mmCIF file of C-alpha atoms in Angstrom:
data_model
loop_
_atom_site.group_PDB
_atom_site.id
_atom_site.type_symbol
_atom_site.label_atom_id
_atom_site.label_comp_id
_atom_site.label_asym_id
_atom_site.label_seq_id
_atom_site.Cartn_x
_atom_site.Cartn_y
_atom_site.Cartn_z
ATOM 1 C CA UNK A 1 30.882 -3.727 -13.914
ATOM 2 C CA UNK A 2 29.348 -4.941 -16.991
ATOM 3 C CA UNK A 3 25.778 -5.161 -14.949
ATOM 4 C CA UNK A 4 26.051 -1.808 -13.661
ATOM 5 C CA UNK A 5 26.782 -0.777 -17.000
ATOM 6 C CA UNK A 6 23.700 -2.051 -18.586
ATOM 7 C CA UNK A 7 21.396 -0.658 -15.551
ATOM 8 C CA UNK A 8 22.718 2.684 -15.567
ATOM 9 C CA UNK A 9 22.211 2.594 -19.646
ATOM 10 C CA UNK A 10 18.341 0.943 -19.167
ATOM 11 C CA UNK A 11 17.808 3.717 -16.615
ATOM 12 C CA UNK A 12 18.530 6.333 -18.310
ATOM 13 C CA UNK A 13 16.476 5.456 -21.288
ATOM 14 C CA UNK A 14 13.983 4.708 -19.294
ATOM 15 C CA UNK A 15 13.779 8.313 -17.549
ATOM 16 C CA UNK A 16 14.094 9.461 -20.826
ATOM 17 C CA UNK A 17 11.284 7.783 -22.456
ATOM 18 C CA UNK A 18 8.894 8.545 -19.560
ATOM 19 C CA UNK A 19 8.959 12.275 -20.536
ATOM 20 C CA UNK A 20 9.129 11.746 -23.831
ATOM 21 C CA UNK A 21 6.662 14.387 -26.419
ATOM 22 C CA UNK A 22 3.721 13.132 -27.873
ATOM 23 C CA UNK A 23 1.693 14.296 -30.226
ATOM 24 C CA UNK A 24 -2.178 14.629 -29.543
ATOM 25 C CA UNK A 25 -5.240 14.097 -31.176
ATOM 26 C CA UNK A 26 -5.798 17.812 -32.125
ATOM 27 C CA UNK A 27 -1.850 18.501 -33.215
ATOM 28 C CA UNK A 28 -0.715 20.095 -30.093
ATOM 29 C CA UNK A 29 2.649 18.749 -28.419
ATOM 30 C CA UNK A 30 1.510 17.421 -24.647
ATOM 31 C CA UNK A 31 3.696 15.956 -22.109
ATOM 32 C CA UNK A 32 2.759 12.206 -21.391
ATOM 33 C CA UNK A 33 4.400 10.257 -18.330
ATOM 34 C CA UNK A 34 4.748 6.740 -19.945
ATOM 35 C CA UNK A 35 4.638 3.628 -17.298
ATOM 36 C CA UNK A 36 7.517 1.866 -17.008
ATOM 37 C CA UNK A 37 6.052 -1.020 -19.109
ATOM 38 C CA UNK A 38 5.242 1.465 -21.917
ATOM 39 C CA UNK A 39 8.451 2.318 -22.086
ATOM 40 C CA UNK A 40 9.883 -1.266 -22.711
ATOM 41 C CA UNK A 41 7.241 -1.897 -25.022
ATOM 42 C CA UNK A 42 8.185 0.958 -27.053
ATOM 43 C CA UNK A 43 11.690 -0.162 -26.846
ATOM 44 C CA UNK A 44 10.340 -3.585 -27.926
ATOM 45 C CA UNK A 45 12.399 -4.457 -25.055
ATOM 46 C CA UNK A 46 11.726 -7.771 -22.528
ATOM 47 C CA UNK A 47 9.260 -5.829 -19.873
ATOM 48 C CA UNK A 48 9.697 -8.222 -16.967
ATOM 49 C CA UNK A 49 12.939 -9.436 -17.340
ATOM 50 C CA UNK A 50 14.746 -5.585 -17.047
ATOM 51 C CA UNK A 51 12.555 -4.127 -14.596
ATOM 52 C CA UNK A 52 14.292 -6.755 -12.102
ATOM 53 C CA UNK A 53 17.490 -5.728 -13.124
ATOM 54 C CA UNK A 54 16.689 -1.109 -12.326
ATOM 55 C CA UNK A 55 14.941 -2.339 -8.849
ATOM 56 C CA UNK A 56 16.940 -1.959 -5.746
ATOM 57 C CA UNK A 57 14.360 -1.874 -2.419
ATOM 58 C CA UNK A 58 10.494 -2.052 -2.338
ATOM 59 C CA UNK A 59 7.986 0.017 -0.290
ATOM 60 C CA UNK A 60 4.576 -1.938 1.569
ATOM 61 C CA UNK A 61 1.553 -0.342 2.151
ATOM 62 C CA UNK A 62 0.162 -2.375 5.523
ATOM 63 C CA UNK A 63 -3.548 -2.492 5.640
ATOM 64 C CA UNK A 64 -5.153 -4.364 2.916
ATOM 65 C CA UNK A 65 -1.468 -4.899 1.773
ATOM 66 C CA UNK A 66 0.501 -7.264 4.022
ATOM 67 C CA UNK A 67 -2.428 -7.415 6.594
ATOM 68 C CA UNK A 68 -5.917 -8.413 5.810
ATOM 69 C CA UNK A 69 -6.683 -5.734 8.244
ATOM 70 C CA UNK A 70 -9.502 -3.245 6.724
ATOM 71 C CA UNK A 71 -12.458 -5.216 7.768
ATOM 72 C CA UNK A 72 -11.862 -4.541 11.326
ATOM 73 C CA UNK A 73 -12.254 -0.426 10.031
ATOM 74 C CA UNK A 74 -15.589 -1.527 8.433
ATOM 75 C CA UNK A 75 -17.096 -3.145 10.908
ATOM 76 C CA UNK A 76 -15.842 -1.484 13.993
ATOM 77 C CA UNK A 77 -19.662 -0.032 15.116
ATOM 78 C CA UNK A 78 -20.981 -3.843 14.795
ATOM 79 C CA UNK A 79 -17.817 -5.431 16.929
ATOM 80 C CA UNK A 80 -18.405 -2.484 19.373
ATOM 81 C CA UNK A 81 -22.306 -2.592 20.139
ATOM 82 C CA UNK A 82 -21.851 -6.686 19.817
ATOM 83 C CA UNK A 83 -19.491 -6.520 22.475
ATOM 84 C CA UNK A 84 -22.442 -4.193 24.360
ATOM 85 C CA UNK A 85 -24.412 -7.261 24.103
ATOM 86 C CA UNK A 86 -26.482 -4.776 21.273
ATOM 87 C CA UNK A 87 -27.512 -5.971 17.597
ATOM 88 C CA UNK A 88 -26.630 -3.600 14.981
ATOM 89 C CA UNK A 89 -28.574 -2.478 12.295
ATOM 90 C CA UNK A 90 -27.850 -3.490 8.774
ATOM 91 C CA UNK A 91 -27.103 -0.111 7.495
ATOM 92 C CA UNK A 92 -24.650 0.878 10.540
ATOM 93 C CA UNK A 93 -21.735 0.544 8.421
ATOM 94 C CA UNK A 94 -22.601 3.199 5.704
ATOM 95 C CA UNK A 95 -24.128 5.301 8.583
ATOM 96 C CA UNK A 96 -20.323 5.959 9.984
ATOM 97 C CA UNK A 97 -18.920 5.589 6.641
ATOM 98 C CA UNK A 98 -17.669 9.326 6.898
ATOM 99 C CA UNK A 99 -17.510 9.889 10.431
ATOM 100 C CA UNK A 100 -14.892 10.672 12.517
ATOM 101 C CA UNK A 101 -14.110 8.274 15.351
ATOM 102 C CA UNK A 102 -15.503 10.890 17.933
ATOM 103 C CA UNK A 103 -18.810 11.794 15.613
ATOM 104 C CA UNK A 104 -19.560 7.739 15.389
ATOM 105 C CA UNK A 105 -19.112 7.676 19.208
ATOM 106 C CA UNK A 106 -21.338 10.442 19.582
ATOM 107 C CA UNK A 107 -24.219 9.381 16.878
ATOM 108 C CA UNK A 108 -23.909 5.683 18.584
ATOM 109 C CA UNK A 109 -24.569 6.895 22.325
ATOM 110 C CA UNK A 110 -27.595 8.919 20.836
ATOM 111 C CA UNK A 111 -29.055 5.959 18.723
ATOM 112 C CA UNK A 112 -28.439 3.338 20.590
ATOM 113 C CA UNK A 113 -28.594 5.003 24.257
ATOM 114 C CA UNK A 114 -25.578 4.032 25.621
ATOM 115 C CA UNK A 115 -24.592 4.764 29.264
ATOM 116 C CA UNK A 116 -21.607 5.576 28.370
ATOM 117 C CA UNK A 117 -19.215 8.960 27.798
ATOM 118 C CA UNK A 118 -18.262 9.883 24.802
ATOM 119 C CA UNK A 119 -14.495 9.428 26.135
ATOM 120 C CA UNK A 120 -15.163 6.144 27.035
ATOM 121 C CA UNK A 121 -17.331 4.692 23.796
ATOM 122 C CA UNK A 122 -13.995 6.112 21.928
ATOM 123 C CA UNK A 123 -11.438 4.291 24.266
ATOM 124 C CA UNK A 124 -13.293 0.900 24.136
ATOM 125 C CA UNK A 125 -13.593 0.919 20.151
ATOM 126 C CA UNK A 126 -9.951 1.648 20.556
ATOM 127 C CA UNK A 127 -9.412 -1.007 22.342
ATOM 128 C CA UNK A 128 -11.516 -3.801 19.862
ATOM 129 C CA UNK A 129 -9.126 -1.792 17.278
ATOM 130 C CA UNK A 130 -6.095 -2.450 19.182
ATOM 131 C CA UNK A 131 -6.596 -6.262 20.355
ATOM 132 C CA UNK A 132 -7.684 -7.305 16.908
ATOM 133 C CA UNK A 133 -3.863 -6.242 15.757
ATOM 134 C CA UNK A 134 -2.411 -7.503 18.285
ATOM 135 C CA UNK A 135 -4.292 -10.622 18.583
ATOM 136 C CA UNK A 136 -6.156 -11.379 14.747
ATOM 137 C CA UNK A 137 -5.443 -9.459 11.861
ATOM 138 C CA UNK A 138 -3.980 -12.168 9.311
ATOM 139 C CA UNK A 139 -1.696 -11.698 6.437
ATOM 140 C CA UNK A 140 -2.820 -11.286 3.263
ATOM 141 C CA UNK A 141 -2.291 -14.391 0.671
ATOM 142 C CA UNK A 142 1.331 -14.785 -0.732
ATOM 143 C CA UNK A 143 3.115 -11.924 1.876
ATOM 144 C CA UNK A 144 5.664 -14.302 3.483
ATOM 145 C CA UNK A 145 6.492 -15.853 0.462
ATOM 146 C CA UNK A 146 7.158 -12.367 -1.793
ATOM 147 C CA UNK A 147 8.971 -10.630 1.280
ATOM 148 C CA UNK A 148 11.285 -13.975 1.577
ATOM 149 C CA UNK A 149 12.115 -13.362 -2.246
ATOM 150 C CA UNK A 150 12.996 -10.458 -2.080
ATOM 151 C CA UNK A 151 15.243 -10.972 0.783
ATOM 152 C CA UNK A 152 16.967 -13.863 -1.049
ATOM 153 C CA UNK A 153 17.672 -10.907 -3.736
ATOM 154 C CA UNK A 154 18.969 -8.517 -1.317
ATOM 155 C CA UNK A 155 16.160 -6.069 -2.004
ATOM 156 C CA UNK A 156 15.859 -3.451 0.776
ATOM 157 C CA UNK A 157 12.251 -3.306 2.483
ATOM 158 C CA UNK A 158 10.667 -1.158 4.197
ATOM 159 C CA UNK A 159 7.066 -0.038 5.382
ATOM 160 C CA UNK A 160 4.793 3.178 5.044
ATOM 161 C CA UNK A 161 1.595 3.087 6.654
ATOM 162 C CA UNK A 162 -0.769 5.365 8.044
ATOM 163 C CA UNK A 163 -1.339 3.128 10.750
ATOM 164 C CA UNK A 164 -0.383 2.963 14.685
ATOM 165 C CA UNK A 165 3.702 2.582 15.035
ATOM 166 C CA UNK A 166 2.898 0.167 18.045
ATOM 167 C CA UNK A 167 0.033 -1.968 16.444
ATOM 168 C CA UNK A 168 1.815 -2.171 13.182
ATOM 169 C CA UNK A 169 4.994 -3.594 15.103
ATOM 170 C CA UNK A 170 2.685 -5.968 17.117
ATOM 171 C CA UNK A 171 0.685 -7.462 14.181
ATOM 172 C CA UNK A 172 3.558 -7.760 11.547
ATOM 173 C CA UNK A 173 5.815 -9.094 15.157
ATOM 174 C CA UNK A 174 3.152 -12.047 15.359
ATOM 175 C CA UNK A 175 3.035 -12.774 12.228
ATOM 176 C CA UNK A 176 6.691 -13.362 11.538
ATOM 177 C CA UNK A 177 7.335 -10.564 9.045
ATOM 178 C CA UNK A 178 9.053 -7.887 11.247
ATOM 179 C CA UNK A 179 12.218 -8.480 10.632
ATOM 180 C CA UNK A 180 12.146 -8.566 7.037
ATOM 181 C CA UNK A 181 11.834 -4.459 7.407
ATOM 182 C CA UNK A 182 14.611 -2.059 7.078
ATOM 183 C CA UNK A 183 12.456 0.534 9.418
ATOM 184 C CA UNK A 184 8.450 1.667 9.814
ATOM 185 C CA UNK A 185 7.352 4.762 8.546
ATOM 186 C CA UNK A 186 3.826 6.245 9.694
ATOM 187 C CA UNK A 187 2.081 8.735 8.108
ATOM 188 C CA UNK A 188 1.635 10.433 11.972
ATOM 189 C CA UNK A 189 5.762 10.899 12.419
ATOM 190 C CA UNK A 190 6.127 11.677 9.212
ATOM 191 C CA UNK A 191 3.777 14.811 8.812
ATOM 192 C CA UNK A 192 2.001 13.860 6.040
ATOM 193 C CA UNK A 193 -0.876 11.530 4.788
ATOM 194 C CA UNK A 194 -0.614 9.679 1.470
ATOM 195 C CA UNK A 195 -2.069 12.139 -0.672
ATOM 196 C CA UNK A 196 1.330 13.232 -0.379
ATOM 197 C CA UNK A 197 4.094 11.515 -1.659
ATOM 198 C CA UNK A 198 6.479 12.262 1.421
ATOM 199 C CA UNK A 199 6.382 9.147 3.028
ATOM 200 C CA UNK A 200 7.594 7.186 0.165
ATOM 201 C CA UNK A 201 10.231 9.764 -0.794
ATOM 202 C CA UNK A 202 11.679 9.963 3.323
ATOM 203 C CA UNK A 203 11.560 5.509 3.090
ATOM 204 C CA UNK A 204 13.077 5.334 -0.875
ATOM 205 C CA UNK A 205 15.921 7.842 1.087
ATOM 206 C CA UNK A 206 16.624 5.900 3.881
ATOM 207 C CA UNK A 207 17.394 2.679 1.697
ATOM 208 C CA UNK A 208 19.482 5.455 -1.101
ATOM 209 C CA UNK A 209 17.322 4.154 -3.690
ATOM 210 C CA UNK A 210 15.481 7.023 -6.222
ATOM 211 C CA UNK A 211 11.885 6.246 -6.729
ATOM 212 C CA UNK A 212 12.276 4.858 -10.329
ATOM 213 C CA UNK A 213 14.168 2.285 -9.068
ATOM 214 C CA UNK A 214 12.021 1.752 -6.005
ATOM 215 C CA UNK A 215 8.512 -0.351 -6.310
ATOM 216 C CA UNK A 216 5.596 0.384 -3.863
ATOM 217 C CA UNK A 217 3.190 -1.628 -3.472
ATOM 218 C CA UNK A 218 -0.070 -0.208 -2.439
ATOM 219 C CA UNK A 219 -4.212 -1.220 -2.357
ATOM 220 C CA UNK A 220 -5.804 1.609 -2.048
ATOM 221 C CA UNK A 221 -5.817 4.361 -5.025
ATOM 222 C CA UNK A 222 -5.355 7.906 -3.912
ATOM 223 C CA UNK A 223 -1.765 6.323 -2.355
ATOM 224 C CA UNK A 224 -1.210 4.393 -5.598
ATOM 225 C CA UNK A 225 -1.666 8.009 -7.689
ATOM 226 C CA UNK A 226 0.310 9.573 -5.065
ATOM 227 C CA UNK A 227 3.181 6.464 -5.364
ATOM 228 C CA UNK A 228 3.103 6.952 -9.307
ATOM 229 C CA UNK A 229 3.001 10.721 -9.779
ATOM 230 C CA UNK A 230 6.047 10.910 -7.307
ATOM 231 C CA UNK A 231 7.726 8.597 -10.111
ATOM 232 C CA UNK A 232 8.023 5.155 -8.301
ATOM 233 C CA UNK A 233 7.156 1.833 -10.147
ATOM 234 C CA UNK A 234 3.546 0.812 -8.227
ATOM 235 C CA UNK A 235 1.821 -2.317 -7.999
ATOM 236 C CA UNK A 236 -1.468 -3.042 -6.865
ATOM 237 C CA UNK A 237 -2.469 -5.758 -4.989
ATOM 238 C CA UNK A 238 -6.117 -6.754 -4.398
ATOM 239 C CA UNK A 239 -8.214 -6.233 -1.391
ATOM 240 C CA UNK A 240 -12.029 -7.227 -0.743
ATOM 241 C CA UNK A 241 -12.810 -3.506 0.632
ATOM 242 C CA UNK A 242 -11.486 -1.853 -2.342
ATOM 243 C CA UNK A 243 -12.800 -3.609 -5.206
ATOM 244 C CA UNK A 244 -14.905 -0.734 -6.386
ATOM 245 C CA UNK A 245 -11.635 1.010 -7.890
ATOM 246 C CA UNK A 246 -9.701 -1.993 -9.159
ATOM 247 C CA UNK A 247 -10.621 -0.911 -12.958
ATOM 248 C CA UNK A 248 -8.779 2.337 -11.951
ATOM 249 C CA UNK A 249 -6.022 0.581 -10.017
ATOM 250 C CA UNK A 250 -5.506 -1.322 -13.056
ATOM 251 C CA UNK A 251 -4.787 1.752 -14.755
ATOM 252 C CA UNK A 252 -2.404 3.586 -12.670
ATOM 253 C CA UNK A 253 -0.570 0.717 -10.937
ATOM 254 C CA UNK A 254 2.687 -0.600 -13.374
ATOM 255 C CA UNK A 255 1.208 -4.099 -12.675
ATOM 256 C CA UNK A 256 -1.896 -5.054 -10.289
ATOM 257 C CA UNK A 257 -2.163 -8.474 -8.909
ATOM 258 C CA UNK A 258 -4.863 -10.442 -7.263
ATOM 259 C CA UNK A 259 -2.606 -11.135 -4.597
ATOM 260 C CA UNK A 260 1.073 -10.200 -3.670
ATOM 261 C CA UNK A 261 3.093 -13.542 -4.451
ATOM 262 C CA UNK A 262 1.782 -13.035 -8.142
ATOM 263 C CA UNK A 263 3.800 -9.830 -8.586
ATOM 264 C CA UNK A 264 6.972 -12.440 -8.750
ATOM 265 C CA UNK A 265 6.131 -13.682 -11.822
ATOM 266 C CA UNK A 266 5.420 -10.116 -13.346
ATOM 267 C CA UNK A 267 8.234 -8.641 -12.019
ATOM 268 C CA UNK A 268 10.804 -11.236 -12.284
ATOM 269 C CA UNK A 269 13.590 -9.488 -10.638
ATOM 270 C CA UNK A 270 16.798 -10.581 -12.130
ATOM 271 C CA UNK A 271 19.688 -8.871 -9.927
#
């Protein structure tokens, strides 16, 4: 009772804090979310040993989060022509950069002449797409060992991705991490991508957590801002394709780690 006591109190100050007034630089009044670690610093309170205690279930990102997955999204044109028997050319990657999967089927027949459809250049990438998740993609450093902590803790996981439902299942199936999920969320059944913060709202729901209470962890920005302005406690975790925004991450994400087992020691959930 005492415990649930002290997390409602901590909670509420904390929610309180985070929309606290602040003066700015020219005298006006502007609102100011604080992060939750401002808010414990302006308490003078112990950061990482209280944000254990207001935590009840956690939220992963899948791609460049628990799998070390985006290369295969990179480099699709060069696994597709090599599997032609064709050599790519070095700047084929930033050539479909912004291309749909049907315009980088089309500009690839064109370029590279290929005797093919454009329904069946799309298929076959699909299918390089498909076996590598079913068959490669890797976990990122530190995944089994975070997801068995918080198990041990009796924090509820689950997963948001805007992934495949089937490959998702399949890769996180092989690589023994399945079960550690409450349930999968896509982007595709949910109705939304993650510039909306649906997703993470329908997945804190279905484990009756709220999202100040729920951490998210995320590697790619636009779904970390999303995450954050929505209100739930974000950390970043490194990935080799998004490097480029790390300073940024930095400053969004409540804590950003180089990899996921180091969000333990920052977090140090204490339930």
């Amino acid at each position: 009772m005492k415990e649930h006591l002290r997390t409602a109190i901590w909670r509420d100050i904390i929610i309180s804090l985070r929309k606290r007034r602040f003066n700015s630089a020219d005298g006006d009044k502007e609102e100011k979310n604080m992060t939750v670690k401002e808010c414990y610093e302006q308490m003078g309170a112990d950061y990482e040993g209280v944000l254990g205690r207001l935590m009840k279930a956690a939220i992963f990102d899948v791609d460049g989060t628990l799998l070390d997955s985006m290369s295969v999204w990179e480099d699709i044109g060069e696994r597709y022509l090599a599997s032609q028997n064709i050599t790519a050319e070095k700047n084929l990657r930033a050539a479909l950069h912004t291309m749909s999967l049907e315009q980088g089927a089309v500009w690839m027949k064109e370029k590279y002449q290929l005797d093919k459809s454009i329904s069946q250049i799309i298929e076959e990438v699909l299918k390089i797409v498909s076996d590598f998740y079913r068959f490669e993609a890797p976990l990122k450093p530190g995944v089994k060992k975070t997801l068995e902590w918080f198990k041990e803790r009796n924090i509820q996981m689950t997963v948001a991705t805007s992934g495949n439902r089937e490959l998702t299942e399949a890769a996180l199936a092989r690589n023994g991490i399945l079960d550690y999920f409450e349930q999968i969320y896509t982007c595709t059944e949910t109705g939304a991508g993650k510039d909306e913060p649906l997703i993470y709202l329908k997945a804190a729901e279905s484990m009756q957590a709220e999202p100040n209470e729920t951490l998210v962890f995320e590697d790619a920005l636009h779904a970390a801002k999303t995450a954050k302005k929505a209100g739930f406690v974000v950390i970043g975790v490194y990935d080799e394709e998004n490097r480029k925004n790390i300073s940024k991450m930095k400053e969004v994400c409540d804590c950003y780690c180089d990899r996921m087992d180091a969000a333990i020691e920052n977090i140090r959930l204490a339930i």
